[in-house]
Short mmCIF file of C-alpha atoms and ligand atoms in Angstrom, two decimals:
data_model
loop_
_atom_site.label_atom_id
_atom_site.label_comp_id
_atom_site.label_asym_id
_atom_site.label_seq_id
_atom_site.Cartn_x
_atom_site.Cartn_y
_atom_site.Cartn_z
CA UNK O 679 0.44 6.22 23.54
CA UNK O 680 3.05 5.26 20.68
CA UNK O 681 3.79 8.57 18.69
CA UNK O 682 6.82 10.03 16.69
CA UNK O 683 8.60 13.08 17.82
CA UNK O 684 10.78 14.83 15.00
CA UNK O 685 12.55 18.02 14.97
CA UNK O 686 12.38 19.38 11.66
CA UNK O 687 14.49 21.43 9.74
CA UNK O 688 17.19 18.87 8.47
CA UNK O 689 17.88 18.20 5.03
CA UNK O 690 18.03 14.94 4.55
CA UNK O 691 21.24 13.12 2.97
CA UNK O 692 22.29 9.75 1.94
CA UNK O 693 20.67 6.37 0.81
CA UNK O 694 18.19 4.40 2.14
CA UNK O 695 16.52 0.25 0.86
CA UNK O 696 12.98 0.10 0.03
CA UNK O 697 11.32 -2.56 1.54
CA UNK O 698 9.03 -5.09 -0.30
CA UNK O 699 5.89 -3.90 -1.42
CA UNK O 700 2.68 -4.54 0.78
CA UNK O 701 0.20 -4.34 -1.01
CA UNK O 702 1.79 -7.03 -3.55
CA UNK O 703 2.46 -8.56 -0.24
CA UNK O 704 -1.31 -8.86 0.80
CA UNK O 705 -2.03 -10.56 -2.66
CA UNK O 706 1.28 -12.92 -2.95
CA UNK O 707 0.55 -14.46 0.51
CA UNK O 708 -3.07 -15.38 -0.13
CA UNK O 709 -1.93 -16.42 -3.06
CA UNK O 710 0.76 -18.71 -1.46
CA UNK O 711 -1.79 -21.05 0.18
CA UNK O 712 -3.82 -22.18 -2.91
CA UNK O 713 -1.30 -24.83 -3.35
CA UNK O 714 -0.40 -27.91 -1.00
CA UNK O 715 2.84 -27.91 -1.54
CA UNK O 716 5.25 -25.28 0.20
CA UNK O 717 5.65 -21.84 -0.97
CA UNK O 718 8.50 -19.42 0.29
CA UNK O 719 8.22 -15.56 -0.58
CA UNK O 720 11.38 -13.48 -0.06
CA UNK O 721 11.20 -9.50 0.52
CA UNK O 722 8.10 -9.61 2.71
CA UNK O 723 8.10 -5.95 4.45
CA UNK O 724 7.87 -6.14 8.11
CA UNK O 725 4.81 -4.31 8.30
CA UNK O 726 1.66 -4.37 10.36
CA UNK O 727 -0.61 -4.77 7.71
CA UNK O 728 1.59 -7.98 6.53
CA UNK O 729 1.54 -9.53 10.17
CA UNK O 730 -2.08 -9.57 10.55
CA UNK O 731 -2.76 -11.41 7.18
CA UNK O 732 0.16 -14.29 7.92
CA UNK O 733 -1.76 -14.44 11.22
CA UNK O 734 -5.52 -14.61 9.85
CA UNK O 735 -3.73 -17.77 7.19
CA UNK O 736 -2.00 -19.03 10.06
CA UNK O 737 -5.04 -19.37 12.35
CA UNK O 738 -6.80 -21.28 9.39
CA UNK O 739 -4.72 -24.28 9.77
CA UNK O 740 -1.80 -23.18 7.19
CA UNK O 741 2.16 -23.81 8.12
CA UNK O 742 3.58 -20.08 8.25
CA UNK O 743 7.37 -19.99 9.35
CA UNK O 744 8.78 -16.45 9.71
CA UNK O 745 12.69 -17.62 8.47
CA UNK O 746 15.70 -14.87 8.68
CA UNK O 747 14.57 -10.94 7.87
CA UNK O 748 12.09 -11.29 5.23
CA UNK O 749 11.43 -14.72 3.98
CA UNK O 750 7.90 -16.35 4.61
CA UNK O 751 7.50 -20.08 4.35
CA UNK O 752 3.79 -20.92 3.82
CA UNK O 753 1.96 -24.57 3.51
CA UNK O 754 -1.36 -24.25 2.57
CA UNK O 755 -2.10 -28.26 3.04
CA UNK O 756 -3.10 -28.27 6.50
CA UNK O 757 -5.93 -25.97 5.97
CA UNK O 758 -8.56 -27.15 7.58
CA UNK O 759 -11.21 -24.39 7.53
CA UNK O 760 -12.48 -22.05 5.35
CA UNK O 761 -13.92 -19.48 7.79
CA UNK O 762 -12.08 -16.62 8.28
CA UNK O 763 -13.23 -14.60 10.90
CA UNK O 764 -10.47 -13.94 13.88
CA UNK O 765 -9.57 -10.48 14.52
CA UNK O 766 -6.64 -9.72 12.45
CA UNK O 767 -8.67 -10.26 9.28
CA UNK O 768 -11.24 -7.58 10.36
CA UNK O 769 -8.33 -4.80 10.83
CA UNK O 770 -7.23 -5.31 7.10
CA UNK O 771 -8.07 -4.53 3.59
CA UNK O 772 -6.67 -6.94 1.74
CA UNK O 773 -7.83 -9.75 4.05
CA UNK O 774 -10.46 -10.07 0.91
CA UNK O 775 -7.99 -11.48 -1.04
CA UNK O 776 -8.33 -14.75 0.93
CA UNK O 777 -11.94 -14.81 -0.68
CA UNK O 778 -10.30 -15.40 -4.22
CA UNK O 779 -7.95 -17.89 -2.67
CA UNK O 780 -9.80 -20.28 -0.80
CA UNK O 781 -13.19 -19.83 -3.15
CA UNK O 782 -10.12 -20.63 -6.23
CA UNK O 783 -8.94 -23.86 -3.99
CA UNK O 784 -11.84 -25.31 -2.12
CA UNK O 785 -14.95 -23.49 -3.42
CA UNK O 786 -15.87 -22.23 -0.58
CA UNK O 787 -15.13 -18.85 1.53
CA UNK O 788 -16.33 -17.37 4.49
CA UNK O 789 -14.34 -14.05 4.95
CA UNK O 790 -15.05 -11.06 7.49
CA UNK O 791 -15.64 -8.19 5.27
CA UNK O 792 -12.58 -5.72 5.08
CA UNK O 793 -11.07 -2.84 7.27
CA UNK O 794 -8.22 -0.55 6.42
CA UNK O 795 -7.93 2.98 5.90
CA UNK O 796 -10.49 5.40 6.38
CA UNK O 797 -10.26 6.94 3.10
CA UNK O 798 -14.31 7.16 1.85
CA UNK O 799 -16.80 4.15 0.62
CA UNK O 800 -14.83 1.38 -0.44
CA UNK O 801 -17.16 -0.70 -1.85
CA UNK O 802 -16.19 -4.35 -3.34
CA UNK O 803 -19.30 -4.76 -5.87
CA UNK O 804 -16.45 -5.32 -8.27
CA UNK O 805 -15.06 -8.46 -6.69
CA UNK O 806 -18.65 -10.07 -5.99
CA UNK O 807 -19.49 -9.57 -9.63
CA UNK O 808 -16.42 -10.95 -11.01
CA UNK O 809 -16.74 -14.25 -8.29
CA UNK O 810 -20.57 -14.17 -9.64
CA UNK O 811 -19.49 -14.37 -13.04
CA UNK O 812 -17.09 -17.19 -12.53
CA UNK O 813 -19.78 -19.06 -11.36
CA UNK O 814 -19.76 -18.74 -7.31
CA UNK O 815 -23.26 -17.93 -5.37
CA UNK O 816 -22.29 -14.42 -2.92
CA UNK O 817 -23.70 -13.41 -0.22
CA UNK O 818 -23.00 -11.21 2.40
CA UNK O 819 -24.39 -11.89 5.92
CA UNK O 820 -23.49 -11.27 9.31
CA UNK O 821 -20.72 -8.98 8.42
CA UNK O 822 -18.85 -11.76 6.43
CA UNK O 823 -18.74 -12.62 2.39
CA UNK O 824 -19.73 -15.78 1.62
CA UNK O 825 -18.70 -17.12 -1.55
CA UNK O 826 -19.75 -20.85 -2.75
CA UNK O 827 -19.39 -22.37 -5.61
CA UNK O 828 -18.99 -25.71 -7.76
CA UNK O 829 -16.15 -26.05 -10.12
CA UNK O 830 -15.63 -22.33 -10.94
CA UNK O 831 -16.07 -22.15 -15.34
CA UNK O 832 -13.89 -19.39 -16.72
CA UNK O 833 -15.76 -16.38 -18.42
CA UNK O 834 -15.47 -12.84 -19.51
CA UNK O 835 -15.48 -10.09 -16.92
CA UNK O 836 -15.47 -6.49 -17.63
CA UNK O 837 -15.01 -4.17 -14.49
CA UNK O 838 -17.06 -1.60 -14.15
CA UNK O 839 -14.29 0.61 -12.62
CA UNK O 840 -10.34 0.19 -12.06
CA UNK O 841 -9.93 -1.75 -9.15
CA UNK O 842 -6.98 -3.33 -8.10
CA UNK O 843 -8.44 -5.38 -5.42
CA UNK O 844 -10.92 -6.92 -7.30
CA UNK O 845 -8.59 -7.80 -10.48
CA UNK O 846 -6.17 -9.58 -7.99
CA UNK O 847 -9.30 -11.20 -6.32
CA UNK O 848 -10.27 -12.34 -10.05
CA UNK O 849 -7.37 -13.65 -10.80
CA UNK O 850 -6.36 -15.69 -7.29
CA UNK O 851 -9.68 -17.28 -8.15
CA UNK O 852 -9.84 -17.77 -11.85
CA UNK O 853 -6.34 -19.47 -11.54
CA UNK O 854 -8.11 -22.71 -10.48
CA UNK O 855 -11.00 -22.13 -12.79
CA UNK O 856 -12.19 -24.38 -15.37
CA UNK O 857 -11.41 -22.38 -18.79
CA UNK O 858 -10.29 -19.27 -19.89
CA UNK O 859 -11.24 -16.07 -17.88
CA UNK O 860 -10.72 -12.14 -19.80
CA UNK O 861 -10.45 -9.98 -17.36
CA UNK O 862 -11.25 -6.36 -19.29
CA UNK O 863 -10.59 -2.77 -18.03
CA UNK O 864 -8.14 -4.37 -15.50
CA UNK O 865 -6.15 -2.56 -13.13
CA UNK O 866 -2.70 -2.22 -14.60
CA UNK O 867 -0.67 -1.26 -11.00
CA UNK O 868 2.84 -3.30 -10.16
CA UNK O 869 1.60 -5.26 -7.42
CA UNK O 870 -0.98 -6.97 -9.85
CA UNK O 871 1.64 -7.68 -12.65
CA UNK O 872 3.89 -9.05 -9.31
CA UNK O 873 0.81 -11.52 -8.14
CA UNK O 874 0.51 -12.67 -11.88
CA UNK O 875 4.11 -13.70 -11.64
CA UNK O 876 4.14 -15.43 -8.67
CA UNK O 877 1.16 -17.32 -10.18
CA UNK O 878 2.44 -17.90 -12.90
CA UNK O 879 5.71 -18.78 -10.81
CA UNK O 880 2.96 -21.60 -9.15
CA UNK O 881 2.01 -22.90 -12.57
CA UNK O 882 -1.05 -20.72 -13.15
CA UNK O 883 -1.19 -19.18 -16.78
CA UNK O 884 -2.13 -16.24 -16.48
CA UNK O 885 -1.39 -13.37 -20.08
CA UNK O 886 -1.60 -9.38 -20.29
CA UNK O 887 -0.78 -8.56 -16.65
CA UNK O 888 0.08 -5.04 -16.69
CA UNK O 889 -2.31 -3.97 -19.96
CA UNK O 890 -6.05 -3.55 -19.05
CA UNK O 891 -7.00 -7.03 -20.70
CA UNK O 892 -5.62 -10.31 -18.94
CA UNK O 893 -6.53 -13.62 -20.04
CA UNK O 894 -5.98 -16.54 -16.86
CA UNK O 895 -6.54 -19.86 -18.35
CA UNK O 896 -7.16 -21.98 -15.34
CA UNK O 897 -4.99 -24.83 -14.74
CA UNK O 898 -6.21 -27.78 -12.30
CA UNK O 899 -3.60 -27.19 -9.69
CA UNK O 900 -1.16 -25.10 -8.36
CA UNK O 901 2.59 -26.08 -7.29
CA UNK O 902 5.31 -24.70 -5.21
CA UNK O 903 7.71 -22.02 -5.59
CA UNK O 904 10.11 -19.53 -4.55
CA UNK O 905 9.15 -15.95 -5.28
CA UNK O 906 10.83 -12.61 -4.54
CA UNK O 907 8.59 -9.63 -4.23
CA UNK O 908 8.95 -6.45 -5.76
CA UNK O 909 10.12 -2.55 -4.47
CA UNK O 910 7.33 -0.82 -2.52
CA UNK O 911 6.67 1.86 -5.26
CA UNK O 912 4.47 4.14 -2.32
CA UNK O 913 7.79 3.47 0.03
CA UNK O 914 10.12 4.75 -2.37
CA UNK O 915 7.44 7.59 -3.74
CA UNK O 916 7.54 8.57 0.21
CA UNK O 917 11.22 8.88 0.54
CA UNK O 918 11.59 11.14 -2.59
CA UNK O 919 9.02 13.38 -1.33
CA UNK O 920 11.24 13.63 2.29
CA UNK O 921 14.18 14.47 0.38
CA UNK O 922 12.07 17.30 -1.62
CA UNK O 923 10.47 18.42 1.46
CA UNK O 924 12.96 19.14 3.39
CA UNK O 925 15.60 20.27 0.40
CA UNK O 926 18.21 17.03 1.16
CA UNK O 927 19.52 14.50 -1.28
CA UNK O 928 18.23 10.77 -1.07
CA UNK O 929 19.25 8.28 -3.00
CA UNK O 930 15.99 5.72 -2.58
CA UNK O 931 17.96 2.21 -3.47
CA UNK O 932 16.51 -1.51 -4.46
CA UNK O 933 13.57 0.04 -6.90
CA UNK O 934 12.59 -0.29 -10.50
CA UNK O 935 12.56 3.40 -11.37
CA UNK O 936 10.04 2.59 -14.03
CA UNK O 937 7.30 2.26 -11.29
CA UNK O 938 8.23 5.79 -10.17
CA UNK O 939 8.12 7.96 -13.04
CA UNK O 940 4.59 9.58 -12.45
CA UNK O 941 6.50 10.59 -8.91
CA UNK O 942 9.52 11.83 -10.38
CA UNK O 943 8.10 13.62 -13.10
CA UNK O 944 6.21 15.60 -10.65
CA UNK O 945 8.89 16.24 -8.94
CA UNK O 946 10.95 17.58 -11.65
CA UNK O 947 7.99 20.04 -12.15
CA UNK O 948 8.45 21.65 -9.04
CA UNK O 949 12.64 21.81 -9.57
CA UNK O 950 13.62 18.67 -7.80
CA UNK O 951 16.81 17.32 -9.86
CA UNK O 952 15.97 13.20 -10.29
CA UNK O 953 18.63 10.94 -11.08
CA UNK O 954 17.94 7.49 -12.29
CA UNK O 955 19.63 4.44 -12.07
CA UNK O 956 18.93 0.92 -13.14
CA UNK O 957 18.15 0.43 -9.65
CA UNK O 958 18.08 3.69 -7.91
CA UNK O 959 16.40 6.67 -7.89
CA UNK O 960 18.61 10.15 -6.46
CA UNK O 961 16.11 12.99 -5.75
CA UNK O 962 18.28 16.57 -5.24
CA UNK O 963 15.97 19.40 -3.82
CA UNK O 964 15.95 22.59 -4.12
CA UNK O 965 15.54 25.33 -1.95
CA UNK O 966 13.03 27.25 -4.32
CA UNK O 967 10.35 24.41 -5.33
CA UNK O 968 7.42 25.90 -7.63
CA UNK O 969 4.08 24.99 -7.70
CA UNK O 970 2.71 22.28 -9.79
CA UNK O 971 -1.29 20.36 -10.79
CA UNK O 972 -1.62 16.86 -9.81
CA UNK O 973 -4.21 14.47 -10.80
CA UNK O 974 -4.47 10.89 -8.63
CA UNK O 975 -4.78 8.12 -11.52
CA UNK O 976 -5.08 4.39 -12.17
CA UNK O 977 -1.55 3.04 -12.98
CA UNK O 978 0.90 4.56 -14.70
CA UNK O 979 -1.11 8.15 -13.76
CA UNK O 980 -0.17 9.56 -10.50
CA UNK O 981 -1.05 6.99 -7.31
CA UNK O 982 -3.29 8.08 -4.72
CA UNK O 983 -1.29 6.19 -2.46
CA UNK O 984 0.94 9.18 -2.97
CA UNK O 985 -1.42 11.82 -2.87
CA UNK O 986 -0.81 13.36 0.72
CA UNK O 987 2.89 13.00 0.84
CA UNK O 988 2.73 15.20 -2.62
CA UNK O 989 0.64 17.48 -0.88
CA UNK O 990 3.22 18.24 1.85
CA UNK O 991 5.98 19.36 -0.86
CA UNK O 992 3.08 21.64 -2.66
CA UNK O 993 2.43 23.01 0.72
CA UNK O 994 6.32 24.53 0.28
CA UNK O 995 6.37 25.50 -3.18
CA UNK O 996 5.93 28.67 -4.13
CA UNK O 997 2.54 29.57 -6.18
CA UNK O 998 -0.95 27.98 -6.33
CA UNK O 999 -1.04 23.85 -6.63
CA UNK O 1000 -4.00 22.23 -7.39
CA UNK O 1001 -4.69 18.64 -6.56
CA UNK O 1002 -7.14 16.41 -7.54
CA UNK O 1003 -8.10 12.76 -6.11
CA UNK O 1004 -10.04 10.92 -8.47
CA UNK O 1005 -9.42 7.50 -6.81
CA UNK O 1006 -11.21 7.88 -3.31
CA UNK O 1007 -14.00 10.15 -2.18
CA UNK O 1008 -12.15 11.10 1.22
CA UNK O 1009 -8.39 11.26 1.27
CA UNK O 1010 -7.85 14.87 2.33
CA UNK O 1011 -8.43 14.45 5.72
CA UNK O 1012 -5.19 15.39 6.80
CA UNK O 1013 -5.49 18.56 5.61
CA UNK O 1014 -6.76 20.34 8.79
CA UNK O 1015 -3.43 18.51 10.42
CA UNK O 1016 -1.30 20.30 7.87
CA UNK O 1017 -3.29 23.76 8.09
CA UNK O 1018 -2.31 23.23 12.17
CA UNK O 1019 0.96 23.34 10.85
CA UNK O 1020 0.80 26.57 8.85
CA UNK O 1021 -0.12 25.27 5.56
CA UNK O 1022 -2.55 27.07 3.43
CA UNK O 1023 -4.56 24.67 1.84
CA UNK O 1024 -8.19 24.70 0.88
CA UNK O 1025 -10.46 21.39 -0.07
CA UNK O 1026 -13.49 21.91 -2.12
CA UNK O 1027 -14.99 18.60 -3.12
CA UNK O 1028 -12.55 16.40 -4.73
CA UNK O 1029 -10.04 19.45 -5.07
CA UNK O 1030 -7.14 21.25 -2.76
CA UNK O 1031 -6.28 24.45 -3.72
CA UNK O 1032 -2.63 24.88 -2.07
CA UNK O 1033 -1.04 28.21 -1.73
CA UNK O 1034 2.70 27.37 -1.26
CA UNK O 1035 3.92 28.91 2.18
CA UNK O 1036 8.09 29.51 2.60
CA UNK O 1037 7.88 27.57 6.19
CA UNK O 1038 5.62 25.19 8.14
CA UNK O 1039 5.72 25.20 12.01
CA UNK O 1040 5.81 21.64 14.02
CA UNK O 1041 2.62 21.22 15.74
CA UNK O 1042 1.27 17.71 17.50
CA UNK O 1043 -1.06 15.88 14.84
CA UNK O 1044 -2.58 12.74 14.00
CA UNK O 1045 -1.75 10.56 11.41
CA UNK O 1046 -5.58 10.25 10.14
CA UNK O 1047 -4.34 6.51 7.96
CA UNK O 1048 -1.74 5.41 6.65
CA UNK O 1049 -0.42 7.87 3.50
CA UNK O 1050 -1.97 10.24 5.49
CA UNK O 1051 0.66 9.70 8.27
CA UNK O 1052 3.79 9.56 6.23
CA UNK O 1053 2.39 12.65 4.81
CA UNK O 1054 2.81 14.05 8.95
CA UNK O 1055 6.00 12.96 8.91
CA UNK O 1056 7.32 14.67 6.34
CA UNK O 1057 5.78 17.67 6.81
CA UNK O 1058 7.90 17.15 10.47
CA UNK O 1059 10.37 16.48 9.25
CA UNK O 1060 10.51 19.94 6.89
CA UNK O 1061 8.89 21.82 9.43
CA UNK O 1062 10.77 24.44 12.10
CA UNK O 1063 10.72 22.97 15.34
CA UNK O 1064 9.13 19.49 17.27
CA UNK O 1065 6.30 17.92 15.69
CA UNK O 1066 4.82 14.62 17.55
CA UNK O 1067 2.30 12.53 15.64
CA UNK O 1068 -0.22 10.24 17.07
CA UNK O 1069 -1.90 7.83 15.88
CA UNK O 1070 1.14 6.21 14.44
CA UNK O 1071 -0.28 2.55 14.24
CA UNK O 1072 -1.75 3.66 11.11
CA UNK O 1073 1.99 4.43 9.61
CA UNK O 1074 3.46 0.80 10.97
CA UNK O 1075 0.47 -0.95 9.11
CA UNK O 1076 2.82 0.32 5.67
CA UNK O 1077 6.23 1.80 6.61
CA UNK O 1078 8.73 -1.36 7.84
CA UNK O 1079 11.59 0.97 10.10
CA UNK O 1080 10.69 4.07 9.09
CA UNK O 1081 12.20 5.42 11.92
CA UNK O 1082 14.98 3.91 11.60
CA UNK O 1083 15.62 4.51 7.99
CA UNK O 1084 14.71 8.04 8.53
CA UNK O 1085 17.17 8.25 11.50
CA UNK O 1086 19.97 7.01 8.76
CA UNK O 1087 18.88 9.72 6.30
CA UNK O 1088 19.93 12.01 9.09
CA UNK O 1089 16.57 12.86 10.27
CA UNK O 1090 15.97 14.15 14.61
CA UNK O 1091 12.96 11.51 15.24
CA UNK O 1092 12.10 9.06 17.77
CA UNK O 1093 9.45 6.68 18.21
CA UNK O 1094 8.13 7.49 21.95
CA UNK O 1095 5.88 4.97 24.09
CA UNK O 1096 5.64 7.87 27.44
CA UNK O 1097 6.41 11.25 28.35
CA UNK O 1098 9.53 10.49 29.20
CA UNK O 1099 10.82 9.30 26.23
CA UNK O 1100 9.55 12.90 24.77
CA UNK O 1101 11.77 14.68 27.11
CA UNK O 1102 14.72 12.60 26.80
CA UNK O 1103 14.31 13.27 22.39
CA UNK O 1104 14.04 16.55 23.29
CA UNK O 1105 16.96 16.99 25.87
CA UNK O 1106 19.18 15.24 23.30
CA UNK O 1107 18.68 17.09 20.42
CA UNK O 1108 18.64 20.46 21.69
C1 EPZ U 740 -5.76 -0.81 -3.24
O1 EPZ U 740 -7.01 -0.62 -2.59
C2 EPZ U 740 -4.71 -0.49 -2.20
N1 EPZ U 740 -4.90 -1.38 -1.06
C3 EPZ U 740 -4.82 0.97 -1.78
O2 EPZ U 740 -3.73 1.25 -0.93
C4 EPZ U 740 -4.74 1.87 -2.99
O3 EPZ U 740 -5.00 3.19 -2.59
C5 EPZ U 740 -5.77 1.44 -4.04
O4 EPZ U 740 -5.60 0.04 -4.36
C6 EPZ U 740 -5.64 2.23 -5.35
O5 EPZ U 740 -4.36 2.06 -5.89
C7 EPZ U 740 -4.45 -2.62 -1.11
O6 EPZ U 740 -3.85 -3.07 -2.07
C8 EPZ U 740 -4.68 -3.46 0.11
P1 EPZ U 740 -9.36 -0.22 -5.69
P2 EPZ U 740 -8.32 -1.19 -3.23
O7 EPZ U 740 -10.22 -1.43 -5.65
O8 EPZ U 740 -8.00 -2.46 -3.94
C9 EPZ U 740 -13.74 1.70 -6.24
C10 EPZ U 740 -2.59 2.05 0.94
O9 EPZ U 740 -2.44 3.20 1.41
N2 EPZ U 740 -14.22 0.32 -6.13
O10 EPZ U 740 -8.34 -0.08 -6.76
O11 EPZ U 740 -9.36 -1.22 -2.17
C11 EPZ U 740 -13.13 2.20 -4.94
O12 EPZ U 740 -14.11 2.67 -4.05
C12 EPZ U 740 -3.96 1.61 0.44
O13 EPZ U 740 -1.69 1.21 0.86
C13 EPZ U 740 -15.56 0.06 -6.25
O14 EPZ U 740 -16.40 0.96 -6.42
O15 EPZ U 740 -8.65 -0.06 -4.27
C14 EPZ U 740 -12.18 3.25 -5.43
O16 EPZ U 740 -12.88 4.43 -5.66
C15 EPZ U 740 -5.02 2.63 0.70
N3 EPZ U 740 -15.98 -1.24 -6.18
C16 EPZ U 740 -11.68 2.69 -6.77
O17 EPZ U 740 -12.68 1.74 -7.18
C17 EPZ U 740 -15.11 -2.28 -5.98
O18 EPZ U 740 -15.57 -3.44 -5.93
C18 EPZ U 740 -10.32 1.99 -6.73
O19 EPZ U 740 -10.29 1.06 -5.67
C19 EPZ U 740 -13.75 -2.00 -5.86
C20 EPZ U 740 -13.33 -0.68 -5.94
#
C-alpha cells in the first residue's frame, strides 16, 4: 500500500538535477546490445520503467553490470536467445524496442507485445510496417510479435502518423540493414535525435535525426562505446510546473533549455517569469497566473507527456483554459481526481474546458499512470491541506527520487508503506 502523503501549501524554492531521460533510456539500452562488444551508458535514471528493461536484456543472456549511480555496462555477446517473454517485458512500453534490436542483429525476434500506461489504443501498425518494409515477415501470435527476416535490404518508409516508437524501432533495425533506409514524416522528439547519436556513437550512420526525414545507411556491424544520455525533458517540464503551481522559485538544473521551450513558453503565458541558462532553466511564479490554450503536439509542439501536469497549473489560473490532446485518445483520466480536489474542469471528447479556481483542497487520489500521477502530486503539493496518492508505482516507473528531490525543493511529502507512517508525516508536520 505504497502512497505519497504531501501537505500542500508550500512554495517551493531552490534547485533541483534532472535525471536522464527514460524514454531515451528505453531506446539507448536496446540499442546497447546490437553489438558484441561492451557498451557503457552514463545518466541512466533510476527508474522503474528502466529496471524492468535491463532485466528483460539481462534474462536473454546479455552481461548487464549496474556500476556507481547511473552507469550501465551492457554485453550483448552472450545472447543466447531471442525470445523475450519474462515478465518485466510485459509491464513495459518500450520493451518493443528490443524487436528492432535483435530483428537488426540476428534476424529474428520474438517479443511479448507492450504494456505501459493506460492512456487509449496504442497501436504499433507503424513499427510492423516499417519492419515489413525492410524486408522482415510479422506476425503476431500468442500475445507476442514475431519478426523474421533474412538480411534486412534498406528501403523507403513513410509513416503514416508521428510515432516515436516506431521511428526508433526503424532505426535500431535499419542500422544493420543492407542499404540505405529514408525514414519520412519521422518523429522529431530528443530522445530519437539521442538514440541516433548513440548509434552513430556505435558506428551506425545514421543523417537528419531531429528533421522529419532521416536517412540510416546500414553498416555491417556495430562497435562499442561510451554514451551519456540526455536531460529528461518531461522531468524537468514537471518541476517547472511544481514551481508554478504552487507560486515558488525552482531552478530545474542539468537540462538543455532548448528541449523546454514549448513548456516555458506556456508558462510565460500564464505570468510565470522563466529564466534561461545554458544549462538551467529558473521558473518564478506568480501568485496571479491567467489562463492560457494548449494544444499536445509532435516535437517541438507542446508534449503530451506534459499534458496533465499543465493541467494542474490551468486548474489555478484565473479565466477559462482550454486544452487539447491530439496525441492519445484517453489521457484525461485524471480529471475526476482533480475535480475531487476542487478543480473545475470539464472533458468533452478530446477537449478540457478548465475554469481556473483560486484554491484546490487535498483529497486522497490515484495516480491513474504515470504523467497522470506527477500531475497528483503537484496538484498536492499546491493544494490546502494533506493529499495521499495511491497508486504511486505508476509515478516510480518515470520519476527517479521524486520524493526526495521534492523534499529538497522544500516540499511536506513522504513516501508511506502503512498507516503508521501516515500518522507519523502527519504528527511531524503539524
Ligand atoms: C512514446 O510513446 C513515449 N513512450 C510516450 O511517453 C509519449 O507519450 C509518446 O511517445 C509521445 O511522445 C516511450 O517512449 C516508451 P507514439 P509511443 O508512437 O512511442 C499512434 C510517458 O509518459 N500510433 O509517438 O508509444 C499512437 O496511438 C509515455 O513517458 C499508431 O497509431 O508513442 C499515438 O496516437 C506515455 N501506430 C501516436 O501515434 C503506431 O504504430 C503517437 O504515438 C504507433 C503509434
Amino acid at each position: 500500500m505504497e502512497q505519497y502523503i504531501m501537505k500542500g501549501g508550500v512554495p517551493l524554492c531552490g534547485e533541483v538535477n534532472v535525471a536522464g531521460a527514460k524514454n531515451a533510456a528505453l531506446g539507448i539500452l536496446a540499442g546497447a546490445i546490437m553489438t558484441n562488444e561492451p557498451v557503457i551508458i552514463d545518466n541512466v535514471p533510476r527508474v522503474q520503467d528502466i529496471e524492468f528493461l535491463l532485466d528483460a536484456i539481462s534474462e536473454i543472456g546479455a552481461v548487464v553490470e549496474r556500476r556507481d549511480g547511473n552507469r550501465v555496462l551492457i554485453n550483448g555477446s552472450t545472447i543466447r536467445k531471442t525470445m523475450v517473454d519474462n515478465d518485466s517485458i510485459r509491464k513495459i512500453r518500450g520493451g518493443y524496442y528490443l524487436v528492432g534490436a535483435l530483428l537488426g542483429k540476428y534476424h529474428h525476434a520474438e517479443v511479448d507485445l507492450p504494456g505501459g500506461c493506460n492512456i487509449g489504443s496504442r497501436p504499433i501498425d507503424q513499427h510492423i510496417k516499417g519492419f515489413r518494409a525492410l524486408g522482415a515477415d510479422v506476425k503476431i501470435k500468442n500475445g507476442m510479435i514475431i519478426a523474421h527476416s533474412g538480411r534486412l535490404i534498406g528501403t523507403h518508409i513513410y509513416m503514416d502518423m508521428v510515432s516515436v516508437g516506431a521511428t526508433i524501432n526503424i532505426m535500431l533495425a535499419a542500422s544493420l540493414a543492407e542499404g540505405k533506409t529514408i525514414i519520412e514524416n519521422a518523429a522529431k522528439e530528443p530522445h530519437v535525435v539521442d538514440v541516433a547519436n548513440m548509434l552513430n556513437t556505435m558506428g551506425a550512420n545514421i543523417k537528419g535525426a531531429g528533421t522529419d526525414v532521416i536517412r540510416i545507411q546500414g553498416v555491417p556491424a556495430l562497435h562499442k562505446c561510451e554514451y551519456s544520455i540526455i536531460p529528461d525533458q518531461i522531468e524537468a517540464g514537471t518541476f517547472m510546473m511544481a514551481a508554478a503551481a504552487t507560486r515558488g522559485d525552482v531552478t530545474v538544473k542539468n537540462v538543455i533549455p532548448k528541449h523546454l521551450e514549448s513548456i516555458s513558453s506556456k508558462l510565460r503565458e500564464v505570468g510565470c517569469e522563466i529564466v534561461e541558462d545554458d544549462d538551467a532553466v529558473r521558473v518564478i511564479g506568480c501568485n496571479h497566473m491567467r489562463a492560457t490554450h494548449v494544444k499536445t503536439l509532435p516535437y517541438p509542439g507542446f508534449p503530451t507527456d506534459m499534458q496533465p501536469q499543465m493541467s494542474v497549473v490551468l486548474a489555478l489560473a484565473e479565466g477559462t483554459s482550454v486544452v487539447t490532446e491530439s496525441i492519445f485518445e484517453n489521457r484525461y483520466k485524471y480529471v475526476d481526481e482533480l475535480i475531487r480536489m476542487g478543480a473545475n474542469i470539464k472533458v468533452e471528447g478530446n477537449v478540457a474546458i478548465i475554469d481556473g479556481v483560486p484554491l484546490m483542497t487535498g483529497a486522497r487520489v490515484l495516480a491513474t499512470d504515470l504523467r497522470a500521477g506527477a500531475a497528483m502530486v503537484i496538484a498536492g503539493l499546491a493544494a490546502e491541506g494533506y493529499t495521499i496518492v495511491d497508486e504511486i508505482s505508476h509515478i516510480e516507473r518515470g520519476y527517479e527520487c521524486l520524493v526526495e528531490k521534492l523534499s529538497g525543493l522544500g516540499a511536506n511529502i513522504c513516501r508511506a508503506e502503512s498507516e503508521r507512517d501516515l500518522q507519523k508525516f502527519k504528527m511531524k508536520v503539524g
